[in-house]
PDB file of C-alpha atoms in Angstrom:
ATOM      1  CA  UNK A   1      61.415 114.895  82.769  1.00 35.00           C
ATOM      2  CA  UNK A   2      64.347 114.588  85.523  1.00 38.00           C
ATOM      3  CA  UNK A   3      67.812 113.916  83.471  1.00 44.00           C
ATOM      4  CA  UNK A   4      69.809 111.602  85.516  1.00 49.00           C
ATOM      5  CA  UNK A   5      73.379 113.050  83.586  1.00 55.00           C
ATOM      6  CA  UNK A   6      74.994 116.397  84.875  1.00 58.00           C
ATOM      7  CA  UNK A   7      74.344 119.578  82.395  1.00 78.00           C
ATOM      8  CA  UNK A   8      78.602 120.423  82.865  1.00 92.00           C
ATOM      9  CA  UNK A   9      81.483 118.748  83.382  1.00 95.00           C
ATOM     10  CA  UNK A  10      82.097 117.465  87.531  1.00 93.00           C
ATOM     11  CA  UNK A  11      85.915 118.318  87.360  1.00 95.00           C
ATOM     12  CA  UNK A  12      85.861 121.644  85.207  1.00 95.00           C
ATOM     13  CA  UNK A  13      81.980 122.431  85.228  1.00 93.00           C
ATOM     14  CA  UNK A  14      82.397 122.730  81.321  1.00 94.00           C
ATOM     15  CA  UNK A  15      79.559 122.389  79.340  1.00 93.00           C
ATOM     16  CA  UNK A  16      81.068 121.056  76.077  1.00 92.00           C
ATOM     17  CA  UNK A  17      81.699 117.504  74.694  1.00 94.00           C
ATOM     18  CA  UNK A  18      80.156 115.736  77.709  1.00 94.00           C
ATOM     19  CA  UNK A  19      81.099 111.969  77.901  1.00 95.00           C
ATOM     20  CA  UNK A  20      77.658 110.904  79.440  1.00 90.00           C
ATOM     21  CA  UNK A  21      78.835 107.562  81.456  1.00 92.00           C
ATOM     22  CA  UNK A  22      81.840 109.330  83.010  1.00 95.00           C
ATOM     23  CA  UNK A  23      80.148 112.758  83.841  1.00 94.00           C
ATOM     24  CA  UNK A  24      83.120 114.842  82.936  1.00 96.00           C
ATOM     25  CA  UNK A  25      83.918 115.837  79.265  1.00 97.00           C
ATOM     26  CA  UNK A  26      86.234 114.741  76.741  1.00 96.00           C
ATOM     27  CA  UNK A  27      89.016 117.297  77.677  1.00 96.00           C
ATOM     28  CA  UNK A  28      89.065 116.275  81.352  1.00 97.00           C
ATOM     29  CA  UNK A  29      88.630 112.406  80.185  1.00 97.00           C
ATOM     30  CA  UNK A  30      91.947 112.821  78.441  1.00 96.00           C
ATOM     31  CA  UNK A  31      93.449 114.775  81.380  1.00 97.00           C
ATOM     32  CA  UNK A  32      92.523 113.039  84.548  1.00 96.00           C
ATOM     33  CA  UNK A  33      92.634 109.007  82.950  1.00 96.00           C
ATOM     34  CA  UNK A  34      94.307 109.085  79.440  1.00 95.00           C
ATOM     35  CA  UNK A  35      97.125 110.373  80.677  1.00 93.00           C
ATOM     36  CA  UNK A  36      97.768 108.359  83.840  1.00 92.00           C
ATOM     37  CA  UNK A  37      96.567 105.446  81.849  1.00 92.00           C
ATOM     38  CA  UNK A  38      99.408 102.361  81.569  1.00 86.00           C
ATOM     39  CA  UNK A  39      99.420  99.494  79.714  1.00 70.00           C
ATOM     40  CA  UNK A  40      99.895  96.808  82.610  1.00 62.00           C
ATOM     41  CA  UNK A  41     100.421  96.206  85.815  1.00 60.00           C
ATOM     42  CA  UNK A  42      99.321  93.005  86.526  1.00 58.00           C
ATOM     43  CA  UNK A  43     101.895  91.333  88.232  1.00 65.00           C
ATOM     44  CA  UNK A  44     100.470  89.179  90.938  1.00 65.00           C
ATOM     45  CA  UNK A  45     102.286  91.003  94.276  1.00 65.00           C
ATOM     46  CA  UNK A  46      99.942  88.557  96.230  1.00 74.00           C
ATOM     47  CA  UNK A  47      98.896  85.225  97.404  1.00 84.00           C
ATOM     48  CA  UNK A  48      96.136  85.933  94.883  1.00 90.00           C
ATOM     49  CA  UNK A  49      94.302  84.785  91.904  1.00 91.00           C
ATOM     50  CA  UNK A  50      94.590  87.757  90.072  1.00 89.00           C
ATOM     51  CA  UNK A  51      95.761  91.526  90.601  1.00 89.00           C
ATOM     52  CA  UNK A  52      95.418  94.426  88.063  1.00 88.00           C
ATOM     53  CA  UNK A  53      96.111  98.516  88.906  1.00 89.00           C
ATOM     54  CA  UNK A  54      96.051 100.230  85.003  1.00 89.00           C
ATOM     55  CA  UNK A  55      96.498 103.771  86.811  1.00 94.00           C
ATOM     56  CA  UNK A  56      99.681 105.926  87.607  1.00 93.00           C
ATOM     57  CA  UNK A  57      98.678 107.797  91.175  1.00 94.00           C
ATOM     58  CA  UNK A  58      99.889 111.192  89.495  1.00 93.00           C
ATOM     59  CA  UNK A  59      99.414 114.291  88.073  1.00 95.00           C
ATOM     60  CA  UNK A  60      94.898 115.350  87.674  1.00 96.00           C
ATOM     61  CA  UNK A  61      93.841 111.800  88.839  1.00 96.00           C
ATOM     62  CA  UNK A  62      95.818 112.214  91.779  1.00 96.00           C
ATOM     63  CA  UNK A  63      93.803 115.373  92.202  1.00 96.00           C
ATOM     64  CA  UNK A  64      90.912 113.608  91.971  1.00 95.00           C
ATOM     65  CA  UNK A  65      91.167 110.821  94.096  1.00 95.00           C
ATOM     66  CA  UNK A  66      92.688 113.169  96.967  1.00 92.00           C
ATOM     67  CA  UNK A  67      89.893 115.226  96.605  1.00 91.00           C
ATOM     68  CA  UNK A  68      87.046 112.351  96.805  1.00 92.00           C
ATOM     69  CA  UNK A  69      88.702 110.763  99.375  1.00 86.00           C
ATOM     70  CA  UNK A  70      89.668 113.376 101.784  1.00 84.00           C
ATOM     71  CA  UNK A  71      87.093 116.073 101.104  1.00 79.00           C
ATOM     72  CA  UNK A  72      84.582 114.644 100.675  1.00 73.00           C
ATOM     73  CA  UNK A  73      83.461 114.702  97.059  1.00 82.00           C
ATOM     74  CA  UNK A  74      81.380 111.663  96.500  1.00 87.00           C
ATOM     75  CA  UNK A  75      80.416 112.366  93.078  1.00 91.00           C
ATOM     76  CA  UNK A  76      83.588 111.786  91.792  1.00 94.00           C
ATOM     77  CA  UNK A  77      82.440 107.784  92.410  1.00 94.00           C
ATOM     78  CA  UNK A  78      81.068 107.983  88.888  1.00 94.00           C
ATOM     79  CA  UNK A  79      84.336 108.584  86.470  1.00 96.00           C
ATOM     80  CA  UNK A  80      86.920 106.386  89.294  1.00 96.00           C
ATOM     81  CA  UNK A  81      84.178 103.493  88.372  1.00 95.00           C
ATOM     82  CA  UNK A  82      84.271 104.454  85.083  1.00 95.00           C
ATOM     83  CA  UNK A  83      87.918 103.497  85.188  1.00 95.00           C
ATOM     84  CA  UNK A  84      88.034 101.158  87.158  1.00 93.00           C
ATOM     85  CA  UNK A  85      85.270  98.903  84.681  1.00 91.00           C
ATOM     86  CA  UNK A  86      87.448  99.778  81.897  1.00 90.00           C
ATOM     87  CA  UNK A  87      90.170  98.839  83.075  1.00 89.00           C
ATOM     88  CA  UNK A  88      89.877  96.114  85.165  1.00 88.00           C
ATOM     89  CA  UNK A  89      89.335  92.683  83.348  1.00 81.00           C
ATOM     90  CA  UNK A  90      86.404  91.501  84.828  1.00 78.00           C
ATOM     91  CA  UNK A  91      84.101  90.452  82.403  1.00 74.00           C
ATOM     92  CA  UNK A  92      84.961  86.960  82.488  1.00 71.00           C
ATOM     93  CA  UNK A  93      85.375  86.728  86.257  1.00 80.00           C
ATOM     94  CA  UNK A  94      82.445  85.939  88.499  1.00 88.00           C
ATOM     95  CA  UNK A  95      82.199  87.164  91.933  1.00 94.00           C
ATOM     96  CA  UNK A  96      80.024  86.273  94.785  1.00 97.00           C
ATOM     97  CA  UNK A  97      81.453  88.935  97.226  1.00 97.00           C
ATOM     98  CA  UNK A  98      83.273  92.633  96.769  1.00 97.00           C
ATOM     99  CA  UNK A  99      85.425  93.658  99.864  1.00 97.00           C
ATOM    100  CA  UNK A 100      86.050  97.177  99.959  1.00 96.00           C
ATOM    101  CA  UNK A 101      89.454  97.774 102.578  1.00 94.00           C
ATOM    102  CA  UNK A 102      87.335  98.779 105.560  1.00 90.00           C
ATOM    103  CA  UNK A 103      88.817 101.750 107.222  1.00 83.00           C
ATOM    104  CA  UNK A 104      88.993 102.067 111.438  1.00 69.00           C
ATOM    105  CA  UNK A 105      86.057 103.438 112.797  1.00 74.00           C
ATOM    106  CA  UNK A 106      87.730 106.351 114.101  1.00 75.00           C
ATOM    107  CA  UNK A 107      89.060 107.524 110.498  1.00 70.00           C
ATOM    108  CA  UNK A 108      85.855 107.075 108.969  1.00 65.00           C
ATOM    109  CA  UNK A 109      83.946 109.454 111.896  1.00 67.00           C
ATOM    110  CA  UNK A 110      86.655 111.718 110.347  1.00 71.00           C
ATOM    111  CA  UNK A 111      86.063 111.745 107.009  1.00 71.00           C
ATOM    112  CA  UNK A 112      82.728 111.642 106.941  1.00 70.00           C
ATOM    113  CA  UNK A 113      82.428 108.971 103.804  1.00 78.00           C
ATOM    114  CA  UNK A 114      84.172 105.471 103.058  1.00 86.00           C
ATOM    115  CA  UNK A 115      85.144 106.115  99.855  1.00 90.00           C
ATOM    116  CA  UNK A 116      85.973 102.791  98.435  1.00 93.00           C
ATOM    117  CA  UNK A 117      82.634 101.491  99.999  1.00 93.00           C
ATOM    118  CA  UNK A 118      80.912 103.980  97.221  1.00 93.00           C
ATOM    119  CA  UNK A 119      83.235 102.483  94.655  1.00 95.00           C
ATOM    120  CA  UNK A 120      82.319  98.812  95.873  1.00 95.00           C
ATOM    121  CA  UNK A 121      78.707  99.772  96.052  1.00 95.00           C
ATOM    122  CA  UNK A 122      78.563 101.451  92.266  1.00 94.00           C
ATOM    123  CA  UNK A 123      80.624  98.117  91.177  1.00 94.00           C
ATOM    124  CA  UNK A 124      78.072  96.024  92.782  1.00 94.00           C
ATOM    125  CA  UNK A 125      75.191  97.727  91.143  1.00 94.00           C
ATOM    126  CA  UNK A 126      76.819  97.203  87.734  1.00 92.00           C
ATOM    127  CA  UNK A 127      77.642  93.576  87.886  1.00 91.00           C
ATOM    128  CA  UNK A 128      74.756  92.354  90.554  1.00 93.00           C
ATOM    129  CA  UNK A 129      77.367  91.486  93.216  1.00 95.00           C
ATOM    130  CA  UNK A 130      76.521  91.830  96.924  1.00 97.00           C
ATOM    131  CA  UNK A 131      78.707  94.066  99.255  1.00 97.00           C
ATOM    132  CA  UNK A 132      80.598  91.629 102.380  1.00 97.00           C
ATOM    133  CA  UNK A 133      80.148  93.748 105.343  1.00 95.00           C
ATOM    134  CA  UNK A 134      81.566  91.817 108.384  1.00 94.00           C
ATOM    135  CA  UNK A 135      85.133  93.006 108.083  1.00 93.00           C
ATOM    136  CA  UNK A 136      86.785  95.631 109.920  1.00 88.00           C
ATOM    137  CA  UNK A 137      89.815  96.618 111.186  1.00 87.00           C
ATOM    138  CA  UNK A 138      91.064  95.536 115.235  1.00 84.00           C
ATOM    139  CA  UNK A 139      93.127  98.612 115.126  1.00 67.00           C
ATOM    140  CA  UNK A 140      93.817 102.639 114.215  1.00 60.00           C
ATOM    141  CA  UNK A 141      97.270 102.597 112.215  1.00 59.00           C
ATOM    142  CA  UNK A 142      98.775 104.927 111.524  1.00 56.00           C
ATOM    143  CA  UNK A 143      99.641 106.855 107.986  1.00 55.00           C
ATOM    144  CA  UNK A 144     101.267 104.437 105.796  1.00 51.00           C
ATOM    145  CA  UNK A 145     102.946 107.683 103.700  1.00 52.00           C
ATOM    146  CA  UNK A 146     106.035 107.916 105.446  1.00 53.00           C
ATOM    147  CA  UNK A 147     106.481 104.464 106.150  1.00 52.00           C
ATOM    148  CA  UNK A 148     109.302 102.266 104.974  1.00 55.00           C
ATOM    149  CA  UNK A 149     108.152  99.070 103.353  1.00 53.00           C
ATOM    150  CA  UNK A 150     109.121  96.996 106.985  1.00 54.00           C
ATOM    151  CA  UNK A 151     107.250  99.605 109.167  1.00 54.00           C
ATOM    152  CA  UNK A 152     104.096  99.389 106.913  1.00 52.00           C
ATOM    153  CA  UNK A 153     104.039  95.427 107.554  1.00 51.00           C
ATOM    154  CA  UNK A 154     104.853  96.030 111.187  1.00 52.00           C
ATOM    155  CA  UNK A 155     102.417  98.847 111.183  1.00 54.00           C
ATOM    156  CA  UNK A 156      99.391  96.864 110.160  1.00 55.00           C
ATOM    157  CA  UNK A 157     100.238  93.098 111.896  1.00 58.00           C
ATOM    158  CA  UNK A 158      97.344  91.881 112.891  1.00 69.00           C
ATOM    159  CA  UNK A 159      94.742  94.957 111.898  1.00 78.00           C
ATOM    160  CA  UNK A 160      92.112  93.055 109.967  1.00 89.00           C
ATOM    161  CA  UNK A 161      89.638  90.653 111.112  1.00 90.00           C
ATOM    162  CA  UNK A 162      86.629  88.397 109.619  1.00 92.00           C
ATOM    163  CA  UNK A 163      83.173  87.945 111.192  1.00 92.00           C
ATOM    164  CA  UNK A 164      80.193  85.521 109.474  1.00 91.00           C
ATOM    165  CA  UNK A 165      83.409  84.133 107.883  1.00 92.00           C
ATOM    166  CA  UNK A 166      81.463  81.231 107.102  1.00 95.00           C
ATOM    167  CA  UNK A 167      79.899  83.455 104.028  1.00 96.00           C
ATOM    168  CA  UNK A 168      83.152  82.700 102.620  1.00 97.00           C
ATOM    169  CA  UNK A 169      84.081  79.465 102.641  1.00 97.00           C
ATOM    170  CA  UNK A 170      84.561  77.905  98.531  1.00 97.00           C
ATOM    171  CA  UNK A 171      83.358  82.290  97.271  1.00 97.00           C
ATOM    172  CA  UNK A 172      85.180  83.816  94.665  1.00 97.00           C
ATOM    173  CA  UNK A 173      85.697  87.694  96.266  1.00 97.00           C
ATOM    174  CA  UNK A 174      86.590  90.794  94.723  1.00 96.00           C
ATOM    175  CA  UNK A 175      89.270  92.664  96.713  1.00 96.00           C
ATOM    176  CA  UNK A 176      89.448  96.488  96.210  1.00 95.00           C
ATOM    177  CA  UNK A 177      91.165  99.482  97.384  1.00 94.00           C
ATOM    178  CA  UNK A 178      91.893 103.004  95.352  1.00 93.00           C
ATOM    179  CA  UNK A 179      95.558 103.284  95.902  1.00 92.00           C
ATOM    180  CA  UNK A 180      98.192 101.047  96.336  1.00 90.00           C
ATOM    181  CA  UNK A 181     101.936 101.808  97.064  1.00 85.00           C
ATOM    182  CA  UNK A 182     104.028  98.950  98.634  1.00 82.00           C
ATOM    183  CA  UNK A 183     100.783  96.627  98.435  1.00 85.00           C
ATOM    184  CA  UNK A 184     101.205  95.961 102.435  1.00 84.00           C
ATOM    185  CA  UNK A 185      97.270  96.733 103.498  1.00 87.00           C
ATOM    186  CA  UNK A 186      95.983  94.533 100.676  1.00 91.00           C
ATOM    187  CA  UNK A 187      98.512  91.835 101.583  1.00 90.00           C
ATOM    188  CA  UNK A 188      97.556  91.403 105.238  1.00 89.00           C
ATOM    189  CA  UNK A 189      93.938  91.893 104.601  1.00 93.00           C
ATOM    190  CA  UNK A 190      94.565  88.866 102.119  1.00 94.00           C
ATOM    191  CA  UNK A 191      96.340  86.820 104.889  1.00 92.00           C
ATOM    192  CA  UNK A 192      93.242  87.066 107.010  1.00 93.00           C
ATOM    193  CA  UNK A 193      90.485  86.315 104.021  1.00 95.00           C
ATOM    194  CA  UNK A 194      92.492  83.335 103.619  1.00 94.00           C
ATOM    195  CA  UNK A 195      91.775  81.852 106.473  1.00 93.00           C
ATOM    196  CA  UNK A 196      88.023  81.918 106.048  1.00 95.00           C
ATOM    197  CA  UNK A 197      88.759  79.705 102.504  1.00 96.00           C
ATOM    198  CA  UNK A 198      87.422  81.593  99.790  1.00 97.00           C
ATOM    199  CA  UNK A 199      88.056  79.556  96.552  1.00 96.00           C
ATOM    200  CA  UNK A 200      89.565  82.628  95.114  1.00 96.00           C
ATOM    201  CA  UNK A 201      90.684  86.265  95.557  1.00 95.00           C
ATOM    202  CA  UNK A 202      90.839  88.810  93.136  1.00 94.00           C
ATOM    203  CA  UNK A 203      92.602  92.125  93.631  1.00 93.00           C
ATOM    204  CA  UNK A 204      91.763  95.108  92.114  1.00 94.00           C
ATOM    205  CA  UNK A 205      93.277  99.143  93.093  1.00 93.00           C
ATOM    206  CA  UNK A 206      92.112 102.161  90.439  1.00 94.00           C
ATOM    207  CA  UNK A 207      96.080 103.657  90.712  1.00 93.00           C
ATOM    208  CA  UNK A 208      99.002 102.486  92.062  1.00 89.00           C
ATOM    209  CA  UNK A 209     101.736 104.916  93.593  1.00 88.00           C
ATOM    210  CA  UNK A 210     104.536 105.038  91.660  1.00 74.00           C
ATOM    211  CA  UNK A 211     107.264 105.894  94.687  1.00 60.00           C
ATOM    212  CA  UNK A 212     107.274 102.314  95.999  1.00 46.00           C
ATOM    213  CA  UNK A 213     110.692 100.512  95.039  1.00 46.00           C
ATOM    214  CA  UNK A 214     109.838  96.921  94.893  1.00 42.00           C
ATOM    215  CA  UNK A 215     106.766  94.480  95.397  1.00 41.00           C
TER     216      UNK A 215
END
């Protein structure tokens, strides 16, 4: 008989108290999501139906999220989307499409995965909601880290754009990224869904970076 659940823990390989649907133990559960864990932040920084990020972008989960996105380690996809259905309010939302923030072409060649895609992807299996593909980014930008808030929205004028946007038009969409800081990637990529009138847009991040001033 194959067992489809891992025999230790993915983030300390222990092989106590396993918490079956988020493939790490209890311990590590506490560590990596308890801790980082916040009551709300759900203020709408958007033109946008709804926005929730329930995650500080510190301490293990910060680990964690470095470490699947930059690594790669795509087996980490299984406790972020963990969080991410626990957290996120979406029971009594339905979707028609999820857009994962595409990265440039060039950026993905380097890291080998697109990690939100995964986290789209194991979303879309849960709830039965189809992937939008035809979005992409005109242009390579560069790191938003050292950014001010103005040179992120300079940085990423004009980045996004919409094919088949036509699938759109009157679709309810899921919007997702894993971090966000000053909020400026989701906002443009907004501006340019917009245009293709969805009836609404939903925004959803696992963490949120706590060294942004202001929304």
């Amino acid at each position: 008989m194959i067992s489809y659940f891992p025999t230790c823990c993915l983030w300390c390989e222990s092989t106590h108290d396993i918490l079956d649907d988020w493939q790490i133990c209890r311990r590590c559960h506490e560590d990596v999501f308890v801790n980082s864990f916040i009551n709300s932040v759900n203020k709408i920084p958007f033109y946008a139906e709804s926005f929730s990020s329930r995650y500080l972008f510190n301490g293990s989960l910060r680990e964690m999220i470095i470490k699947w996105k930059y690594n790669p380690s795509p087996e980490y996809t299984r406790p972020l989307g963990m969080a991410a259905l626990t957290s996120w309010g979406m029971e009594s939302i339905n979707f028609d499409y999820i857009i994962p923030v595409p990265p440039h072409i060039e950026r993905l060649k380097e890291r080998k995965i697109h990690q939100t895609l995964l986290l789209a992807k194991w979303i879309g299996n849960w709830f039965g909601v189809p992937i939008f593909y035809d979005i992409y980014r005109t242009k390579r930008t560069p790191s938003q880290t050292a950014l001010t808030r103005s040179e992120r929205v300079e940085n990423l004028l004009n980045s996004f754009a919409v094919e088949k946007s036509r699938m759109l038009n009157h679709k309810s969409i899921l919007l997702m990224d894993d971090i966000m800081t000053t909020g400026a990637t989701l906002r443009n990529l907004i501006s340019v869904v917009r245009r293709a009138n969805p009836r609404a847009i939903h925004v959803r991040t696992i963490a949120y970076n706590q060294i942004r001033k202001s929304l």
